[in-house]
Tab-separated table of C-alpha atoms and ligand atoms in Angstrom:
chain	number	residue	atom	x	y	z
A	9	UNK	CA	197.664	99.394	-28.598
A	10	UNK	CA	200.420	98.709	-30.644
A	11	UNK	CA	204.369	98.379	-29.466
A	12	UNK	CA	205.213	102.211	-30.693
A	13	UNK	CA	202.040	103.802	-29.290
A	14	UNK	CA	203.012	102.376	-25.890
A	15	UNK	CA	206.062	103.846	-26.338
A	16	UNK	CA	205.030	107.365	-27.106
A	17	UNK	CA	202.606	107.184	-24.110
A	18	UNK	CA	205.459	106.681	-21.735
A	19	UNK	CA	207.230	109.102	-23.706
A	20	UNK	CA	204.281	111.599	-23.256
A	21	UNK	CA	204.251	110.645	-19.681
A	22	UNK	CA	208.351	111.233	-18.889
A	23	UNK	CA	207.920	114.926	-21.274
A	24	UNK	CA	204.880	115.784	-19.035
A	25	UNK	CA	206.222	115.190	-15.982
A	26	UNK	CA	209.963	116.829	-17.340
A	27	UNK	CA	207.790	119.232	-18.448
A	28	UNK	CA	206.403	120.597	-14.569
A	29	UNK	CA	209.413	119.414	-13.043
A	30	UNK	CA	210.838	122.324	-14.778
A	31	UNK	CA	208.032	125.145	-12.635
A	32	UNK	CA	208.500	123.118	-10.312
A	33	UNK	CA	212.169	124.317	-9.700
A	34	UNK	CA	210.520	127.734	-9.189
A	35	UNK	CA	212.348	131.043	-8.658
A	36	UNK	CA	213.145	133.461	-5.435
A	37	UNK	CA	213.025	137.193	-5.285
A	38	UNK	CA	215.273	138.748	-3.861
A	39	UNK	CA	215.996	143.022	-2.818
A	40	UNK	CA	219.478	143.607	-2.951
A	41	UNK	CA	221.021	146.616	-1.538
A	42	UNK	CA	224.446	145.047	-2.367
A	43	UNK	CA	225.282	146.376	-6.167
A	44	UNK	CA	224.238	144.069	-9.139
A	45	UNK	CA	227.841	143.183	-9.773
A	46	UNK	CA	228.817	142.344	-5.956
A	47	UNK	CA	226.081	139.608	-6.625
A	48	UNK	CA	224.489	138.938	-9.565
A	49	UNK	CA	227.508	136.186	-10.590
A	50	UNK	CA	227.164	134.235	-7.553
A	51	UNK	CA	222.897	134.322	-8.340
A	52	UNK	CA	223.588	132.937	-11.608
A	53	UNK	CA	226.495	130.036	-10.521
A	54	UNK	CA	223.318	129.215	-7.993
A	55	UNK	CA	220.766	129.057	-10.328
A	56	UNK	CA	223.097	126.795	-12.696
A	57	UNK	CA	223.104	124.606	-9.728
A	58	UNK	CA	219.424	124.536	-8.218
A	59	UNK	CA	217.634	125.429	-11.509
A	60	UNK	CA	216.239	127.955	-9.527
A	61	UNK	CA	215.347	131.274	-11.019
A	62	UNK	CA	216.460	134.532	-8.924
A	63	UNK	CA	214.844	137.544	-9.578
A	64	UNK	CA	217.246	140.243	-8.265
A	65	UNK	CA	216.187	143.776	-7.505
A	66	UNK	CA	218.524	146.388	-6.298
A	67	UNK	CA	218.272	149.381	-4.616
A	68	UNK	CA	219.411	151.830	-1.875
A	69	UNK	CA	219.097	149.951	1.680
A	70	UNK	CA	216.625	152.166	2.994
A	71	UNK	CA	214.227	152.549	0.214
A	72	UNK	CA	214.887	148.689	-0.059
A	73	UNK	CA	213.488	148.531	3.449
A	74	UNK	CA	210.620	150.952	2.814
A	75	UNK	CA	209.233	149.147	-0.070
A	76	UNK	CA	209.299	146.220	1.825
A	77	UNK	CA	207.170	147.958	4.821
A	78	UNK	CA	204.631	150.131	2.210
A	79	UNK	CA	204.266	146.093	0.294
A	80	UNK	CA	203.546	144.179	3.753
A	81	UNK	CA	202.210	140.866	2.922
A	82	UNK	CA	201.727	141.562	-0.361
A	83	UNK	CA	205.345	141.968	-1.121
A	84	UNK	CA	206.654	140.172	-3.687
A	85	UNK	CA	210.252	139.817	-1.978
A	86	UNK	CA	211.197	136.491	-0.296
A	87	UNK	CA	214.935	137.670	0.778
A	88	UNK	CA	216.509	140.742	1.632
A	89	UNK	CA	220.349	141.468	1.046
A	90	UNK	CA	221.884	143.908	2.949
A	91	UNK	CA	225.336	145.350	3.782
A	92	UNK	CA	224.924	145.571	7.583
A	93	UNK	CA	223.743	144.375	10.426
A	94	UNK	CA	222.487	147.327	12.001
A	95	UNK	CA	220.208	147.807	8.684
A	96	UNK	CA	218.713	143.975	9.365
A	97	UNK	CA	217.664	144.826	13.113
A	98	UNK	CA	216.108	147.194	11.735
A	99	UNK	CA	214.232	145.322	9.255
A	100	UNK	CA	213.310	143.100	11.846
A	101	UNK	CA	212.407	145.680	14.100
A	102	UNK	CA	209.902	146.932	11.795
A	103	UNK	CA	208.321	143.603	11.199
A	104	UNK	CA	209.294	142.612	7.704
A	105	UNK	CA	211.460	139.578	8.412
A	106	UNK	CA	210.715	136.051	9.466
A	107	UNK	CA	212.626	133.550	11.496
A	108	UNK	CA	213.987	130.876	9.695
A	109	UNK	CA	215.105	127.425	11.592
A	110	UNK	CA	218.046	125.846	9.032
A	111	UNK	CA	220.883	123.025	10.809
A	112	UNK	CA	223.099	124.311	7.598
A	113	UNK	CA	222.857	127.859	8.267
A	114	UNK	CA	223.219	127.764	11.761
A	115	UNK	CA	226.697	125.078	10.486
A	116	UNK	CA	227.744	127.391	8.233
A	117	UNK	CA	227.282	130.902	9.781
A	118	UNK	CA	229.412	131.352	13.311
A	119	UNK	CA	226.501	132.555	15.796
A	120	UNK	CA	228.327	135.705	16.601
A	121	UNK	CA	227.455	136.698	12.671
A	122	UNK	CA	223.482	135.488	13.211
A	123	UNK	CA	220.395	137.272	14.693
A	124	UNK	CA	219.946	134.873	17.315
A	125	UNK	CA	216.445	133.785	16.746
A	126	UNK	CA	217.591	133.192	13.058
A	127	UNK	CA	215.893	136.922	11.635
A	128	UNK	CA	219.538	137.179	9.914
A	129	UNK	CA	222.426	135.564	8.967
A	130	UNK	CA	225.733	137.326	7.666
A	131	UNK	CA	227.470	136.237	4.631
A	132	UNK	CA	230.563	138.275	4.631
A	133	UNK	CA	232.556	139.927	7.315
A	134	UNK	CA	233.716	143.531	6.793
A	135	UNK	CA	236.378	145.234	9.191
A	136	UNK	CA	236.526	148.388	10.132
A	137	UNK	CA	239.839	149.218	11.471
A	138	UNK	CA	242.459	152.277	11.414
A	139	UNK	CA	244.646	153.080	8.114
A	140	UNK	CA	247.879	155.514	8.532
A	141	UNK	CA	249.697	157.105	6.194
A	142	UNK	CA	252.934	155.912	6.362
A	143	UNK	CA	255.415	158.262	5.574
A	144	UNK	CA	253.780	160.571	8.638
A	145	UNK	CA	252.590	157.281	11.261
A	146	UNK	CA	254.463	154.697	12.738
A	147	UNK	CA	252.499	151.621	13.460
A	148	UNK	CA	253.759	151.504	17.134
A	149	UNK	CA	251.792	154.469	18.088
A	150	UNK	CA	248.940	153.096	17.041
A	151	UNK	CA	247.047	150.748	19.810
A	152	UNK	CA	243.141	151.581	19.895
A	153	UNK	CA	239.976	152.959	18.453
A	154	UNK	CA	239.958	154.451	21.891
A	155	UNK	CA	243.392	155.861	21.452
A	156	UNK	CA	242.364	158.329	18.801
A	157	UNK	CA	240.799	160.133	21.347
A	158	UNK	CA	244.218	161.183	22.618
A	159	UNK	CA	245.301	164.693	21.934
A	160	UNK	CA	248.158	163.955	19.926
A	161	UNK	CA	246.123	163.106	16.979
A	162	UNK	CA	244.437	166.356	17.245
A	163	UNK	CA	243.706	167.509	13.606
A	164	UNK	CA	245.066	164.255	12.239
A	165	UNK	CA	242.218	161.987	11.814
A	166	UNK	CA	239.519	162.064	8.822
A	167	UNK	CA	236.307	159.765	8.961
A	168	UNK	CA	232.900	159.958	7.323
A	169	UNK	CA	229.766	161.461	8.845
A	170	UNK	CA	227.897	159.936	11.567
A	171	UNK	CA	224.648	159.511	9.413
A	172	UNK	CA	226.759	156.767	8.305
A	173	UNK	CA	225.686	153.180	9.182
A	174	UNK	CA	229.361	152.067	9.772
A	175	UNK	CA	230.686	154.514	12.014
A	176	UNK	CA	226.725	154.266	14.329
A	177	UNK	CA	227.882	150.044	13.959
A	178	UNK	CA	231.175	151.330	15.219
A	179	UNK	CA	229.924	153.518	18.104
A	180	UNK	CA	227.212	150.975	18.989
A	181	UNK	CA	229.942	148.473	19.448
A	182	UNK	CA	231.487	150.222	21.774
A	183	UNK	CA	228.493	151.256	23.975
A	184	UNK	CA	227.546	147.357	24.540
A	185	UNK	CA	230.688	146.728	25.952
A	186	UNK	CA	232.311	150.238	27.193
A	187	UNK	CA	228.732	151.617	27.791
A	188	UNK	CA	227.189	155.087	27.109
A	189	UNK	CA	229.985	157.353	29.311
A	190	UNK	CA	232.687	155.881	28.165
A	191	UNK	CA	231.749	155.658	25.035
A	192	UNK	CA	230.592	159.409	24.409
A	193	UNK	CA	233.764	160.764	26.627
A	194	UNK	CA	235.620	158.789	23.376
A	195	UNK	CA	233.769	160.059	20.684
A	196	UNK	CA	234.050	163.724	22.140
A	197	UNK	CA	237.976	163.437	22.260
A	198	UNK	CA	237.572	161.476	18.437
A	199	UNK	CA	235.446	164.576	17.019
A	200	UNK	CA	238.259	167.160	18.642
A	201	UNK	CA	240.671	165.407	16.250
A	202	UNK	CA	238.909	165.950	13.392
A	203	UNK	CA	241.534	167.252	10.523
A	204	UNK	CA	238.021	168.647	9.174
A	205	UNK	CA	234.284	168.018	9.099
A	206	UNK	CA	233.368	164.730	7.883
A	207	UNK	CA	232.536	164.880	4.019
A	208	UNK	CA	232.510	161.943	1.547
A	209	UNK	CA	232.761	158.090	1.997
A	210	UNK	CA	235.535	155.651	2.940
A	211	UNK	CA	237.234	155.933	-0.252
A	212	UNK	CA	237.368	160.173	0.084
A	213	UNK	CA	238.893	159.799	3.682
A	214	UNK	CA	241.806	157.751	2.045
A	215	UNK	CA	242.420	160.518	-0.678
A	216	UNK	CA	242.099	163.278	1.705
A	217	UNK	CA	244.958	161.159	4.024
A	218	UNK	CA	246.902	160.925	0.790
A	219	UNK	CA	246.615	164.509	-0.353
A	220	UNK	CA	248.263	165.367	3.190
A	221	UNK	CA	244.818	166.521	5.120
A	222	UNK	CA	244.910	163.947	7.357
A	223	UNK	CA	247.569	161.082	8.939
A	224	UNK	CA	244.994	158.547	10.005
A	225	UNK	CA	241.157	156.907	8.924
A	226	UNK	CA	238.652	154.883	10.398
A	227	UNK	CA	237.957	152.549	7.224
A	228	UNK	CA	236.007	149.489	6.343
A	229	UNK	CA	238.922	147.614	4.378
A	230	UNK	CA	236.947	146.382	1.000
A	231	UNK	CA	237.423	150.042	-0.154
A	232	UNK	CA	241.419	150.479	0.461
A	233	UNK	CA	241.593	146.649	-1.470
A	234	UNK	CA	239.173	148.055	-4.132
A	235	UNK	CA	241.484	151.173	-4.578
A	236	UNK	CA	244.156	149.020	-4.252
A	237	UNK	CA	243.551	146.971	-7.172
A	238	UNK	CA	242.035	149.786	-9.155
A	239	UNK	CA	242.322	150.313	-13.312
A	240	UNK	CA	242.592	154.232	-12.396
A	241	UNK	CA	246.505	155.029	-11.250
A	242	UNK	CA	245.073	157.995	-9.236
A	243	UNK	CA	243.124	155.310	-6.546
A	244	UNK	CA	245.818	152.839	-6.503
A	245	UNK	CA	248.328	155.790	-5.766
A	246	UNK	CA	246.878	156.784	-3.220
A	247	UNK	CA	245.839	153.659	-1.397
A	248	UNK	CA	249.540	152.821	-1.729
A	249	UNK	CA	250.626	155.904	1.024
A	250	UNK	CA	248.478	154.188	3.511
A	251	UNK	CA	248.911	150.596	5.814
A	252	UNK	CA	246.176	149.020	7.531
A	253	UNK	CA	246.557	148.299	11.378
A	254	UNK	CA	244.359	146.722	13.423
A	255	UNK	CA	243.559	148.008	16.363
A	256	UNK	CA	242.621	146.593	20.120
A	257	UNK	CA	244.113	142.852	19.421
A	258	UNK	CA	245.098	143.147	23.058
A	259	UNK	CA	241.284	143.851	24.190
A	260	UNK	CA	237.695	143.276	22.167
A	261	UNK	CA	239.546	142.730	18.628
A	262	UNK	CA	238.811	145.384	15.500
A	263	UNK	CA	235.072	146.045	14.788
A	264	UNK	CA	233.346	144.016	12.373
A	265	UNK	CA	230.066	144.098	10.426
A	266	UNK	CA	228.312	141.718	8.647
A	267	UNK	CA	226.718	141.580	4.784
A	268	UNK	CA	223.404	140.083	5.518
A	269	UNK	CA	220.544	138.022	4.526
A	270	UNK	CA	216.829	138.018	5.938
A	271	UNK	CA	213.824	135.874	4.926
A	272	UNK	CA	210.970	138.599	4.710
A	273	UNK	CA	208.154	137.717	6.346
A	274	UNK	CA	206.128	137.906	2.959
A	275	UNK	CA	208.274	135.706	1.612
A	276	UNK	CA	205.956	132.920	-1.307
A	277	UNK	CA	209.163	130.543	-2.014
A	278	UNK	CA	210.385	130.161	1.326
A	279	UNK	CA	212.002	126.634	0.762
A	280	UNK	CA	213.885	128.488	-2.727
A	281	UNK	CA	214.710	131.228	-0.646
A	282	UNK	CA	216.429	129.192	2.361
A	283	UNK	CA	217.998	127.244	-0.242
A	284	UNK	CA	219.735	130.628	-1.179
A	285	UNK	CA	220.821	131.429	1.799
A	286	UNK	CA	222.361	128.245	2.076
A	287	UNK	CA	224.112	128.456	-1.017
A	288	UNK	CA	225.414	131.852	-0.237
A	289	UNK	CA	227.424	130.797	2.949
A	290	UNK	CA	228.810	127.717	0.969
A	291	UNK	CA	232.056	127.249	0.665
A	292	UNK	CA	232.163	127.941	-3.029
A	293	UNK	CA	230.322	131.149	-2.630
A	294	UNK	CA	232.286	132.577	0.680
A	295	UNK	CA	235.446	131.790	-1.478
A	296	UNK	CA	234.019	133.920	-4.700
A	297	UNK	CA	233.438	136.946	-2.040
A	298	UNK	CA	236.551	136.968	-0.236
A	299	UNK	CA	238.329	137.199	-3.974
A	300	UNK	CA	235.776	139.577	-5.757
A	301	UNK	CA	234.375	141.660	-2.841
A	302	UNK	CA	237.693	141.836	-1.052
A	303	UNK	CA	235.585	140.929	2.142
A	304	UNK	CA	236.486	138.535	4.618
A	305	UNK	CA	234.920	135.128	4.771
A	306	UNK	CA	232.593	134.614	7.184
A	307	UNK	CA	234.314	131.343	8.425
A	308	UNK	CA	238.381	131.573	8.582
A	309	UNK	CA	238.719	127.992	7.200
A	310	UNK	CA	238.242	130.520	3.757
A	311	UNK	CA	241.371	131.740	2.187
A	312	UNK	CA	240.874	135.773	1.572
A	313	UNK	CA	242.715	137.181	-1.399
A	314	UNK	CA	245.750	138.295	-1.618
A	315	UNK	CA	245.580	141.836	-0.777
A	316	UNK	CA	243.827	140.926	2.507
A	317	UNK	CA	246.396	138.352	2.824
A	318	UNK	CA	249.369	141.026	2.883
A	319	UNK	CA	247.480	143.018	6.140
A	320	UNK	CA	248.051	140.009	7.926
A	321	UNK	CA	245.310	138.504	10.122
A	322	UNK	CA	243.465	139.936	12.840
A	323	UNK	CA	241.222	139.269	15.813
A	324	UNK	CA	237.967	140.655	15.289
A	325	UNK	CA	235.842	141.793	18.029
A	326	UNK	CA	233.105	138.184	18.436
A	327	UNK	CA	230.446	140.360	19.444
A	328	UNK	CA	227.294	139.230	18.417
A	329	UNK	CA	226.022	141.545	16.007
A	330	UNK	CA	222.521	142.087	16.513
A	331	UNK	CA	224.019	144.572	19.370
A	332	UNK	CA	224.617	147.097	17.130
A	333	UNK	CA	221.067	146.996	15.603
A	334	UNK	CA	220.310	147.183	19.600
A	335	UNK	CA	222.136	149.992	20.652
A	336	UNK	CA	221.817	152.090	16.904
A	337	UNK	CA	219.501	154.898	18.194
A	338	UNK	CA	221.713	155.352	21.307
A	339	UNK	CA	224.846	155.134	18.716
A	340	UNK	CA	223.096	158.537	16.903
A	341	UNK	CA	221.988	159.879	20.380
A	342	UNK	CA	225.406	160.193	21.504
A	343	UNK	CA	227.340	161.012	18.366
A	344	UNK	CA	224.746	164.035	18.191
A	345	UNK	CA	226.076	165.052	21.755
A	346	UNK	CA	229.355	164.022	20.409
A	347	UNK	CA	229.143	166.743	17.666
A	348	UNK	CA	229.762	164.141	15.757
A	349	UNK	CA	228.223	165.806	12.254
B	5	FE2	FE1	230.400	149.909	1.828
């Protein structure tokens, strides 16, 4: 064989094995109930990275979560992405997660914001605490969720239904560590302050505050940024009327909820997939939600940006979250009784 054939043997050789290094890199697939835009940059900066392809689909959580029950083991979903907690017990609950064992992970996520046996990890921390319009509230008679309950706020207070996963998060919260009386006595006083029957999402309860139909809202705090920082004067103007405050910093600390991540228990590239999950509670990655998301970082060491900067920092309740998967059904139960609609 002469000098140049040798050559372009090894040269065969290195392109072959280039060649199936390249499959080799492989791809994960991941359901998404976050929106395509809350995620789909950080997918691709990871993929840049790992040469790994991600195959995002997105969807609503709970048809998310029925696809992945009607597919069972023939699912083609290695990951599942949602926006709380509550919604990952449940996937658990109904068998379509698996456990996953990672040193980084359990590093990178604080164990308050994990399933304990590693079914979940959260990747970005949303609060849920009280917003006031200020020309009507003064932040000193503000204290407490439990507070609202008081009769001086009667007709003041707008929040969103209690088919909502938030507010159930909310209410489950407070059953693990106030339990069920306590709880529903609360929610009962909360309902009798209703300025009017829940309608609409986070974002409506802030323009019904700001349109004078209510003085006070139960919010998760992405959506006042978001309005905040909004191309459409009508949002911004009306996010501007309210302040956030943060209630119980002398007790349990404001309610939080997680964004989430499961391995399903289908999952084909689990190694990919873990490597994922990794990458999305990296430093790099926590950073890119805190600015784009408005969320909070699920490890403080994070700088948030600077909307969440000008609330000021909080203490946030450091109750481990897989409670209020535990104690959902009893969270509907008693807002029910509640008359909670
Ligand atoms: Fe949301």
């Amino acid at each position: 064989m002469s000098v140049s054939k040798r050559w372009y043997g090894i040269l065969g050789l290195v392109l072959a094995l280039v060649s199936t290094a390249v499959p080799a890199a492989g791809e994960v697939n991941l359901y998404s109930a976050r929106k395509e835009e809350l995620i789909k940059p950080l997918l691709d900066k990871f993929t840049a990275e790992s040469g790994i392809k991600v195959n995002l689909v997105t969807g609503k959580e709970d048809a998310l979560l029925e696809r992945l029950k009607n597919e069972g083991r023939n699912s083609p979903a290695d990951l599942l992405l949602t926006s709380d907690a509550g919604r990952l017990h449940r996937a658990m609950e109904a068998g379509v997660l698996a456990a996953v064992e990672s040193k980084a992970l359990n590093t990178l996520v604080p164990a308050h914001y994990r399933d304990p046996k590693g079914y979940w990890y959260g990747l970005s921390v949303r609060a849920r605490p009280i917003a006031y319009v200020t020309a009507k509230v003064h932040a000193n008679e503000l204290s407490t969720y439990e507070a609202l309950a008081d009769r001086k706020w009667k007709g003041r207070i707008c929040v969103r239904s209690s088919d909502n996963i938030y507010n159930q998060s909310l209410v489950a919260s407070m059953i693990a560590q106030r339990g069920v009386p306590a709880t529903e006595a609360w929610a009962k006083g909360l309902v009798a302050n209703f300025a009017r029957p829940p309608v609409g999402g986070d974002r409506d309860q802030v323009t019904a505050a700001a349109a004078g139909q209510c003085d006070v809202v139960i919010i998760n705090t992405y959506y006042l940024a978001a309005m905040l920082n909004d191309s459409d004067p009508a949002q911004k103007q009306a996010a501007q009327k309210l302040a956030v405050f943060w209630p119980n910093q002398q007790d349990r600390g404001v309610h939080v909820n997680v964004s989430g991540v499961g391995l399903t228990a289908a999952a084909k590239n689990g190694p990919h997939a873990v490597k994922l999950m990794e990458y999305l509670a990296s430093d790099a990655a926590q950073r890119w939600y805190a600015e784009t998301n408005h969320e909070y970082p699920i490890r403080t060491s994070i700088p948030v940006s600077k909307t969440l900067a000008a609330w000021g920092s909080y203490r946030a309740d450091k109750l481990g979250l897989d409670k209020l998967g535990h104690y959902n059904a009893e969270a509907v139960k008693l807002m029910d009784r509640a008359g909670w609609k």
